[in-house]
Short mmCIF file of C-alpha atoms and ligand atoms in Angstrom, two decimals:
data_model
loop_
_atom_site.label_atom_id
_atom_site.label_comp_id
_atom_site.label_asym_id
_atom_site.label_seq_id
_atom_site.Cartn_x
_atom_site.Cartn_y
_atom_site.Cartn_z
CA UNK X 1056 -164.35 53.94 84.84
CA UNK X 1057 -160.73 53.21 85.73
CA UNK X 1058 -159.76 53.76 89.35
CA UNK X 1059 -156.45 55.14 90.57
CA UNK X 1060 -155.42 53.67 93.94
CA UNK X 1061 -152.44 55.00 95.88
CA UNK X 1062 -150.66 52.82 98.44
CA UNK X 1063 -149.07 55.27 100.86
CA UNK X 1064 -147.84 55.61 104.44
CA UNK X 1065 -145.49 58.52 105.09
CA UNK X 1066 -143.10 56.29 107.01
CA UNK X 1067 -140.68 54.10 105.11
CA UNK X 1068 -140.42 50.34 105.21
CA UNK X 1069 -143.93 49.62 106.49
CA UNK X 1070 -144.99 47.39 103.58
CA UNK X 1071 -146.21 49.67 100.75
CA UNK X 1072 -144.43 47.81 97.96
CA UNK X 1073 -145.38 44.40 99.38
CA UNK X 1074 -148.97 45.62 99.53
CA UNK X 1075 -149.00 47.23 96.07
CA UNK X 1076 -147.69 44.02 94.49
CA UNK X 1077 -150.22 41.80 96.24
CA UNK X 1078 -153.23 44.04 95.77
CA UNK X 1079 -152.50 44.59 92.08
CA UNK X 1080 -152.06 40.82 91.66
CA UNK X 1081 -155.28 40.12 93.57
CA UNK X 1082 -157.27 42.55 91.42
CA UNK X 1083 -155.84 41.03 88.24
CA UNK X 1084 -156.56 37.47 89.45
CA UNK X 1085 -160.19 38.48 89.78
CA UNK X 1086 -160.26 39.49 86.15
CA UNK X 1087 -159.66 43.25 86.40
CA UNK X 1088 -157.14 44.69 84.01
CA UNK X 1089 -154.58 46.25 86.33
CA UNK X 1090 -151.34 48.16 86.13
CA UNK X 1091 -149.05 48.79 89.08
CA UNK X 1092 -146.69 51.77 88.93
CA UNK X 1093 -143.50 52.25 90.94
CA UNK X 1094 -143.35 55.93 91.98
CA UNK X 1095 -140.15 55.39 93.97
CA UNK X 1096 -137.93 57.01 91.34
CA UNK X 1097 -134.27 56.43 92.12
CA UNK X 1098 -134.99 53.48 94.42
CA UNK X 1099 -136.83 51.06 92.20
CA UNK X 1100 -138.00 47.94 94.05
CA UNK X 1101 -141.43 46.96 92.83
CA UNK X 1102 -139.87 45.11 89.86
CA UNK X 1103 -137.98 42.87 92.32
CA UNK X 1104 -141.05 42.13 94.41
CA UNK X 1105 -143.03 41.36 91.22
CA UNK X 1106 -140.13 39.24 89.92
CA UNK X 1107 -139.75 41.10 86.62
CA UNK X 1108 -136.46 42.93 87.25
CA UNK X 1109 -134.70 41.25 84.34
CA UNK X 1110 -137.31 42.37 81.87
CA UNK X 1111 -137.07 46.11 82.56
CA UNK X 1112 -136.09 47.96 79.39
CA UNK X 1113 -137.83 51.30 79.65
CA UNK X 1114 -139.26 52.91 82.75
CA UNK X 1115 -141.80 55.47 84.02
CA UNK X 1116 -139.39 58.40 83.55
CA UNK X 1117 -138.59 57.34 79.97
CA UNK X 1118 -142.31 57.53 79.26
CA UNK X 1119 -142.70 60.89 81.01
CA UNK X 1120 -139.87 62.30 78.95
CA UNK X 1121 -141.11 60.81 75.67
CA UNK X 1122 -138.10 58.52 75.29
CA UNK X 1123 -140.42 55.52 75.08
CA UNK X 1124 -144.13 54.96 74.80
CA UNK X 1125 -146.27 53.18 77.38
CA UNK X 1126 -146.55 50.04 75.32
CA UNK X 1127 -142.77 49.69 75.30
CA UNK X 1128 -142.40 50.35 79.02
CA UNK X 1129 -145.23 48.19 80.44
CA UNK X 1130 -144.06 44.75 81.53
CA UNK X 1131 -146.60 41.96 81.37
CA UNK X 1132 -146.70 39.92 84.58
CA UNK X 1133 -145.67 36.30 84.19
CA UNK X 1134 -148.37 34.88 86.47
CA UNK X 1135 -151.43 36.95 85.56
CA UNK X 1136 -152.70 37.85 82.11
CA UNK X 1137 -154.39 41.06 83.20
CA UNK X 1138 -151.46 42.53 85.07
CA UNK X 1139 -148.79 45.02 83.98
CA UNK X 1140 -145.90 46.66 85.81
CA UNK X 1141 -144.56 50.14 85.08
CA UNK X 1142 -141.13 50.22 86.75
CA UNK X 1143 -139.46 53.29 88.23
CA UNK X 1144 -136.24 54.69 86.92
CA UNK X 1145 -133.17 53.72 88.88
CA UNK X 1146 -130.99 56.62 87.77
CA UNK X 1147 -133.11 59.78 87.75
CA UNK X 1148 -134.47 61.66 90.74
CA UNK X 1149 -137.97 62.36 91.90
CA UNK X 1150 -138.10 65.79 90.27
CA UNK X 1151 -138.61 63.95 86.98
CA UNK X 1152 -142.20 63.44 88.15
CA UNK X 1153 -144.11 66.53 87.06
CA UNK X 1154 -147.87 66.87 87.63
CA UNK X 1155 -148.51 67.37 83.89
CA UNK X 1156 -146.42 64.37 82.90
CA UNK X 1157 -147.89 62.06 85.52
CA UNK X 1158 -151.44 63.10 84.69
CA UNK X 1159 -150.87 62.43 81.00
CA UNK X 1160 -149.57 58.91 81.67
CA UNK X 1161 -152.39 58.13 84.11
CA UNK X 1162 -155.02 59.34 81.65
CA UNK X 1163 -153.58 57.15 78.95
CA UNK X 1164 -153.59 54.16 81.31
CA UNK X 1165 -157.16 54.90 82.40
CA UNK X 1166 -158.32 54.30 78.85
CA UNK X 1167 -157.66 50.59 78.91
CA UNK X 1168 -157.26 49.49 82.55
CA UNK X 1169 -159.71 48.95 85.38
CA UNK X 1170 -157.28 49.69 88.20
CA UNK X 1171 -154.07 51.71 88.40
CA UNK X 1172 -152.17 50.96 91.61
CA UNK X 1173 -149.56 53.57 92.57
CA UNK X 1174 -146.78 52.37 94.89
CA UNK X 1175 -145.74 55.54 96.74
CA UNK X 1176 -142.24 56.23 98.00
CA UNK X 1177 -141.82 57.02 101.70
CA UNK X 1178 -141.88 60.62 102.90
CA UNK X 1179 -144.06 63.56 102.00
CA UNK X 1180 -141.93 65.06 99.23
CA UNK X 1181 -142.52 65.34 95.48
CA UNK X 1182 -142.52 61.59 94.73
CA UNK X 1183 -145.05 60.79 97.45
CA UNK X 1184 -147.24 63.77 96.58
CA UNK X 1185 -147.25 62.83 92.87
CA UNK X 1186 -148.23 59.24 93.75
CA UNK X 1187 -151.29 60.40 95.69
CA UNK X 1188 -152.24 63.57 93.80
CA UNK X 1189 -154.47 61.93 91.16
CA UNK X 1190 -155.83 59.12 93.37
CA UNK X 1191 -159.47 58.15 93.64
CA UNK X 1192 -158.85 55.83 96.59
CA UNK X 1193 -155.99 55.46 99.06
CA UNK X 1194 -154.72 52.50 101.03
CA UNK X 1195 -152.86 53.84 104.05
CA UNK X 1196 -150.40 51.20 105.23
CA UNK X 1197 -149.73 51.41 108.95
CA UNK X 1198 -147.62 49.32 111.33
CA UNK X 1199 -148.73 49.02 114.97
CA UNK X 1200 -146.04 51.38 116.16
CA UNK X 1201 -146.07 55.04 117.26
CA UNK X 1202 -144.09 56.63 114.45
CA UNK X 1203 -145.97 54.77 111.74
CA UNK X 1204 -149.35 55.80 113.20
CA UNK X 1205 -148.27 59.41 113.47
CA UNK X 1206 -147.01 59.44 109.88
CA UNK X 1207 -150.24 57.87 108.67
CA UNK X 1208 -152.15 60.68 110.31
CA UNK X 1209 -149.92 63.14 108.51
CA UNK X 1210 -150.49 61.44 105.15
CA UNK X 1211 -154.26 61.41 105.76
CA UNK X 1212 -154.04 65.17 106.20
CA UNK X 1213 -152.20 65.49 102.89
CA UNK X 1214 -154.70 63.23 101.11
CA UNK X 1215 -157.55 65.44 102.19
CA UNK X 1216 -155.82 68.79 101.65
CA UNK X 1217 -153.31 68.48 98.83
CA UNK X 1218 -154.77 66.05 96.31
CA UNK X 1219 -156.31 66.97 92.98
CA UNK X 1220 -159.72 66.09 94.36
CA UNK X 1221 -159.18 68.54 97.22
CA UNK X 1222 -157.85 71.26 94.92
CA UNK X 1223 -160.87 70.94 92.64
CA UNK X 1224 -163.42 70.58 95.44
CA UNK X 1225 -164.47 67.15 94.26
CA UNK X 1226 -165.60 64.27 96.41
CA UNK X 1227 -162.62 63.44 98.69
CA UNK X 1228 -160.29 60.47 98.12
CA UNK X 1229 -161.78 57.33 99.65
CA UNK X 1230 -159.43 56.21 102.43
CA UNK X 1231 -158.78 52.66 103.62
CA UNK X 1232 -156.64 51.68 106.60
CA UNK X 1233 -154.43 48.62 106.17
CA UNK X 1234 -152.57 47.45 109.27
CA UNK X 1235 -149.55 45.30 108.43
CA UNK X 1236 -146.92 43.40 110.44
CA UNK X 1237 -149.49 42.79 113.17
CA UNK X 1238 -148.63 40.39 116.00
CA UNK X 1239 -151.74 39.28 117.90
CA UNK X 1240 -149.55 37.74 120.62
CA UNK X 1241 -147.76 40.99 121.31
CA UNK X 1242 -151.03 42.91 121.28
CA UNK X 1243 -152.57 40.57 123.82
CA UNK X 1244 -149.59 40.99 126.11
CA UNK X 1245 -149.96 44.75 125.90
CA UNK X 1246 -146.74 45.47 124.03
CA UNK X 1247 -148.27 46.48 120.72
CA UNK X 1248 -151.02 48.90 119.69
CA UNK X 1249 -154.22 46.97 118.89
CA UNK X 1250 -156.43 47.24 115.80
CA UNK X 1251 -158.99 49.16 117.86
CA UNK X 1252 -156.34 51.56 119.19
CA UNK X 1253 -155.09 52.37 115.68
CA UNK X 1254 -158.56 52.70 114.24
CA UNK X 1255 -159.63 55.01 117.04
CA UNK X 1256 -156.54 57.14 116.59
CA UNK X 1257 -156.76 57.46 112.80
CA UNK X 1258 -160.53 57.30 112.30
CA UNK X 1259 -160.35 55.53 108.94
CA UNK X 1260 -162.27 52.43 107.86
CA UNK X 1261 -160.22 49.25 108.15
CA UNK X 1262 -159.73 47.28 104.93
CA UNK X 1263 -157.58 44.56 106.47
CA UNK X 1264 -154.90 43.34 108.83
CA UNK X 1265 -151.81 41.53 107.56
CA UNK X 1266 -150.02 39.53 110.24
CA UNK X 1267 -146.26 39.68 110.75
CA UNK X 1268 -145.10 36.69 108.75
CA UNK X 1269 -141.91 35.08 107.51
CA UNK X 1270 -143.63 34.17 104.27
CA UNK X 1271 -143.41 37.82 103.16
CA UNK X 1272 -139.61 37.62 103.10
CA UNK X 1273 -139.66 34.24 101.34
CA UNK X 1274 -142.01 35.68 98.74
CA UNK X 1275 -139.83 38.72 98.13
CA UNK X 1276 -136.74 36.51 97.94
CA UNK X 1277 -138.33 34.62 95.08
CA UNK X 1278 -140.00 37.58 93.38
CA UNK X 1279 -143.53 36.28 93.84
CA UNK X 1280 -146.14 38.58 95.39
CA UNK X 1281 -147.13 37.03 98.73
CA UNK X 1282 -150.82 36.87 97.75
CA UNK X 1283 -149.85 33.89 95.55
CA UNK X 1284 -148.90 31.97 98.72
CA UNK X 1285 -152.38 30.55 99.17
CA UNK X 1286 -151.64 28.54 102.27
CA UNK X 1287 -149.97 31.30 104.26
CA UNK X 1288 -151.88 33.62 106.60
CA UNK X 1289 -150.32 36.74 105.04
CA UNK X 1290 -151.29 35.61 101.52
CA UNK X 1291 -154.83 34.85 102.65
CA UNK X 1292 -155.05 38.13 104.53
CA UNK X 1293 -154.14 40.02 101.32
CA UNK X 1294 -156.75 37.98 99.44
CA UNK X 1295 -159.33 39.20 101.99
CA UNK X 1296 -158.16 42.79 101.53
CA UNK X 1297 -158.79 42.63 97.79
CA UNK X 1298 -162.24 41.12 98.35
CA UNK X 1299 -163.17 43.84 100.87
CA UNK X 1300 -161.77 46.51 98.60
CA UNK X 1301 -164.15 45.28 95.91
CA UNK X 1302 -167.06 45.49 98.32
CA UNK X 1303 -167.31 41.98 99.79
CA UNK X 1304 -167.89 41.51 103.50
CA UNK X 1305 -165.25 39.30 105.10
CA UNK X 1306 -164.47 38.78 108.79
CA UNK X 1307 -160.94 39.72 109.91
CA UNK X 1308 -158.70 36.67 110.22
CA UNK X 1309 -155.35 36.10 111.97
CA UNK X 1310 -156.04 38.84 114.50
CA UNK X 1311 -156.31 36.66 117.62
CA UNK X 1312 -153.33 34.96 119.28
CA UNK X 1313 -152.93 31.25 118.59
CA UNK X 1314 -154.19 29.11 121.43
CA UNK X 1315 -151.22 28.02 123.50
CA UNK X 1316 -150.87 24.94 125.64
CA UNK X 1317 -150.78 25.39 129.41
CA UNK X 1318 -147.05 24.68 129.60
CA UNK X 1319 -146.28 27.17 126.86
CA UNK X 1320 -148.32 29.79 128.62
CA UNK X 1321 -146.49 29.09 131.84
CA UNK X 1322 -143.00 29.35 130.43
CA UNK X 1323 -143.48 31.59 127.40
CA UNK X 1324 -142.31 30.69 123.92
CA UNK U 689 -145.46 37.21 127.87
CA UNK U 690 -145.83 34.07 129.97
CA UNK U 691 -147.70 33.80 133.24
CA UNK U 692 -144.37 33.51 135.03
CA UNK U 693 -143.18 36.76 133.46
CA UNK U 694 -146.39 38.34 134.53
CA UNK U 695 -146.12 37.23 138.13
CA UNK U 696 -142.46 38.13 138.33
CA UNK U 697 -142.45 41.65 137.01
CA UNK U 698 -145.92 42.96 136.09
CA UNK U 699 -144.69 45.29 133.40
CA UNK U 700 -146.48 48.51 132.68
CA UNK U 701 -148.27 48.02 129.37
CA UNK U 702 -146.31 49.96 126.80
CA UNK U 703 -149.10 49.83 124.20
CA UNK U 704 -151.24 51.97 126.49
CA UNK U 705 -148.45 54.48 126.86
CA UNK U 706 -148.09 54.57 123.06
CA UNK U 707 -151.80 55.19 122.59
CA UNK U 708 -151.93 57.98 125.17
CA UNK U 709 -148.92 59.71 123.63
CA UNK U 710 -150.47 59.59 120.17
CA UNK U 711 -153.81 60.87 121.48
CA UNK U 712 -152.06 63.89 122.95
CA UNK U 713 -150.21 64.62 119.69
CA UNK U 714 -153.34 64.32 117.56
CA UNK U 715 -155.42 66.44 119.94
CA UNK U 716 -152.82 69.20 119.78
CA UNK U 717 -152.63 69.01 115.98
CA UNK U 718 -156.40 69.08 115.69
CA UNK U 719 -156.42 72.14 117.85
CA UNK U 720 -154.05 73.89 115.44
CA UNK U 721 -156.15 72.84 112.46
CA UNK U 722 -159.68 73.31 113.80
CA UNK U 723 -159.20 75.85 116.58
CA UNK U 724 -160.19 79.47 116.09
CA UNK U 725 -157.95 81.30 113.63
CA UNK U 726 -156.67 83.76 116.18
CA UNK U 727 -155.30 81.06 118.48
CA UNK U 728 -151.67 81.02 117.30
CA UNK U 729 -151.60 84.83 117.30
CA UNK U 730 -153.19 84.97 120.74
CA UNK U 731 -150.68 82.47 122.01
CA UNK U 732 -147.79 84.49 120.65
CA UNK U 733 -149.02 87.77 122.10
CA UNK U 734 -149.83 86.29 125.48
CA UNK U 735 -146.38 84.82 125.58
CA UNK U 736 -144.87 88.18 124.76
CA UNK U 737 -146.72 89.91 127.58
CA UNK U 738 -146.10 87.23 130.14
CA UNK U 739 -142.43 86.94 129.38
CA UNK U 740 -142.05 90.65 130.07
CA UNK U 741 -142.67 89.80 133.71
CA UNK U 742 -141.54 86.23 134.19
CA UNK U 743 -139.26 83.79 132.46
CA UNK U 744 -141.38 81.13 130.84
CA UNK U 745 -140.48 78.02 128.97
CA UNK U 746 -142.23 78.31 125.57
CA UNK U 747 -142.51 74.56 125.19
CA UNK U 748 -144.45 74.15 128.40
CA UNK U 749 -147.19 76.62 127.52
CA UNK U 750 -150.50 75.12 126.50
CA UNK U 751 -153.31 77.13 124.97
CA UNK U 752 -156.44 75.09 124.39
CA UNK U 753 -160.02 75.70 123.53
CA UNK U 754 -162.22 73.21 125.26
CA UNK U 755 -165.59 72.56 123.58
CA UNK U 756 -168.38 72.34 126.11
CA UNK U 757 -172.00 71.76 125.16
CA UNK U 758 -172.82 75.31 126.20
CA UNK U 759 -169.70 77.30 125.55
CA UNK U 760 -166.04 77.21 124.55
CA UNK U 761 -163.52 77.54 127.33
CA UNK U 762 -160.16 79.12 126.68
CA UNK U 763 -157.67 77.27 128.81
CA UNK U 764 -154.18 78.59 129.48
CA UNK U 765 -151.57 76.50 131.16
CA UNK U 766 -148.39 78.36 132.01
CA UNK U 767 -146.08 76.60 134.43
CA UNK U 768 -143.79 79.02 136.29
CA UNK U 769 -140.81 77.37 137.89
CA UNK U 770 -139.54 79.34 140.91
CA UNK U 771 -135.87 79.64 139.96
CA UNK U 772 -136.65 80.98 136.51
CA UNK U 773 -138.77 83.86 137.63
CA UNK U 774 -137.08 87.16 137.01
CA UNK U 775 -139.01 88.81 139.81
CA UNK U 776 -138.64 92.20 138.24
CA UNK U 777 -141.67 93.51 140.01
CA UNK U 778 -144.64 92.61 142.07
CA UNK U 779 -146.68 91.42 139.12
CA UNK U 780 -144.31 88.53 138.75
CA UNK U 781 -144.81 87.56 142.36
CA UNK U 782 -148.52 87.85 141.96
CA UNK U 783 -148.43 85.61 138.97
CA UNK U 784 -146.38 83.09 140.88
CA UNK U 785 -148.78 83.13 143.77
CA UNK U 786 -151.67 82.62 141.42
CA UNK U 787 -150.03 79.61 139.89
CA UNK U 788 -149.93 77.71 143.16
N1 ATP D 2741 -146.53 41.34 106.92
C1 ATP D 2741 -145.20 41.36 106.96
N2 ATP D 2741 -144.52 40.48 107.75
C2 ATP D 2741 -143.17 40.48 107.80
N3 ATP D 2741 -142.38 41.32 107.09
C3 ATP D 2741 -142.98 42.22 106.28
C4 ATP D 2741 -144.41 42.29 106.17
N4 ATP D 2741 -144.71 43.29 105.30
C5 ATP D 2741 -143.54 43.81 104.88
N5 ATP D 2741 -142.49 43.16 105.45
C6 ATP D 2741 -141.06 43.43 105.26
O1 ATP D 2741 -140.80 44.78 105.54
C7 ATP D 2741 -139.80 45.28 104.67
C8 ATP D 2741 -140.30 46.53 103.96
O2 ATP D 2741 -141.37 46.19 103.10
P1 ATP D 2741 -141.72 47.04 101.80
O3 ATP D 2741 -140.53 47.16 100.93
O4 ATP D 2741 -142.97 46.48 101.23
O5 ATP D 2741 -142.00 48.44 102.50
P2 ATP D 2741 -142.17 49.87 101.81
O6 ATP D 2741 -143.16 50.59 102.65
O7 ATP D 2741 -142.46 49.72 100.37
O8 ATP D 2741 -140.71 50.48 102.00
P3 ATP D 2741 -140.16 51.86 101.34
O9 ATP D 2741 -140.75 52.96 102.17
O10 ATP D 2741 -138.69 51.75 101.49
O11 ATP D 2741 -140.63 51.88 99.92
C9 ATP D 2741 -139.45 44.16 103.72
O12 ATP D 2741 -138.28 43.54 104.18
C10 ATP D 2741 -140.63 43.23 103.82
O13 ATP D 2741 -140.25 41.90 103.57
MG1 MG D 2742 -141.49 50.61 98.64
#
C-alpha cells in the first residue's frame, strides 16, 4: 500500500522543502519507489533543491487541469532511479488545488509508488490544507523557537481535525516531530528550547533532530539534497530520520555540544 | 556562553522563559478546546454583568476550570484596577474590597 506523507509546519522557512527533498531521496535510496510533490503553487522551490529546475516542462497544476498527464510531468531524479519530482506551477495560484483534483492525482500515483511525499507551503490556507488533507503520516518540522513551536501546535490541531482521515472517522494521521536547525551549544547555554522542552510542549513522537549546519546551504546552492552529503552531520541526521521513519531504532546524534577545550570554554568561541 | 560571560553577567535563561510562555498559551488553548461547552458563553455573560458595575479590562480576565481528582473548580480571575472603577454604587466598592 502506498503511503502519503506530508511535510508541514505552519511557519515558513523552517526547513520543509529541505526535509522533503532529503526524506524522499533517502526513501528512494533504500529501494522504495518515491515521488515528491511541490504543493507550494506560485512559489516553486523543490525543483531547485532537487536540482532539476532546468528539466521542468509540465507541472502539478497542468496535470490537475488535464493539460498534461502525470507521465509527462514527473521528472526522474538524476541521482536515484526510484525517485520522481512533481514540480509546482510558478504562475498559477493556490486555488488551482481542488480536493477532487488533488485526490485524483494522488490516487493515480498510489498505484505505482511506495511513498508520496508532499512538500507543504507555509501557512494554514488552501495550499497547506490540500498538502495535508490526504496524508497517512505527517512530519511536523519545528525549529527550536517560540513561533515555530506555536505554529506546529496549530498544524497538529489541523491534522487531527481537518484531514480526510478526521472527516471520515478513520484512524488518525500518524504524526512525527522533526526538530531542525538545532544548536546543542545554544541549548546548553540556556538560549534555545531543548529537545525535551519541545517534545513536552507538542506531545508528538520525535523522529529526528537535524543540527543547524552550513552544509544545508551548500547543498541547496548545488541542487543536491543534503542527505547525499554522507560526511556531514546534517546529511547523516537525515539518514537516521529515514531509518527511524521505516521503523529502525537509532540513537539521536549531534544533539550534545562538542567538547570544548578549557581555554575555549573560558573565553567563548 | 563562556565561563567568563557567566561570571560577568549571569543572564536569565531565555529558553526557560520561552517554554513557560508556550505552556501558558497551550494551556489556554486546551481550555478552549476541551473545557465545558458553556465556558465561552459563561465568560461572556459574567463579563457583561461585572462590567455593569465596574470597568474591567477584557484581556485580563481569566476563566479556568481546574481538574482536581475529586471535582472541577471554576476559577475566575478578574483584576480590578482602582482608577478604572466606575464606582457607580456600593456593589462596585464591595467587589473592589473583595479583590484585595
Ligand atoms: N538544518 C539546517 N541548517 C541550516 N540552515 C537550514 C537548515 N534547514 C534549513 N535551512 C535553511 O533554511 C532556509 C529555509 O529552508 P526551506 O526552504 O527548506 O524551508 P521551508 O520550510 O520549505 O520554507 P517555505 O515555508 O518558504 O517553503 C533555507 O535557506 C535553508 O538553507
Ligand atoms: Mg518550502
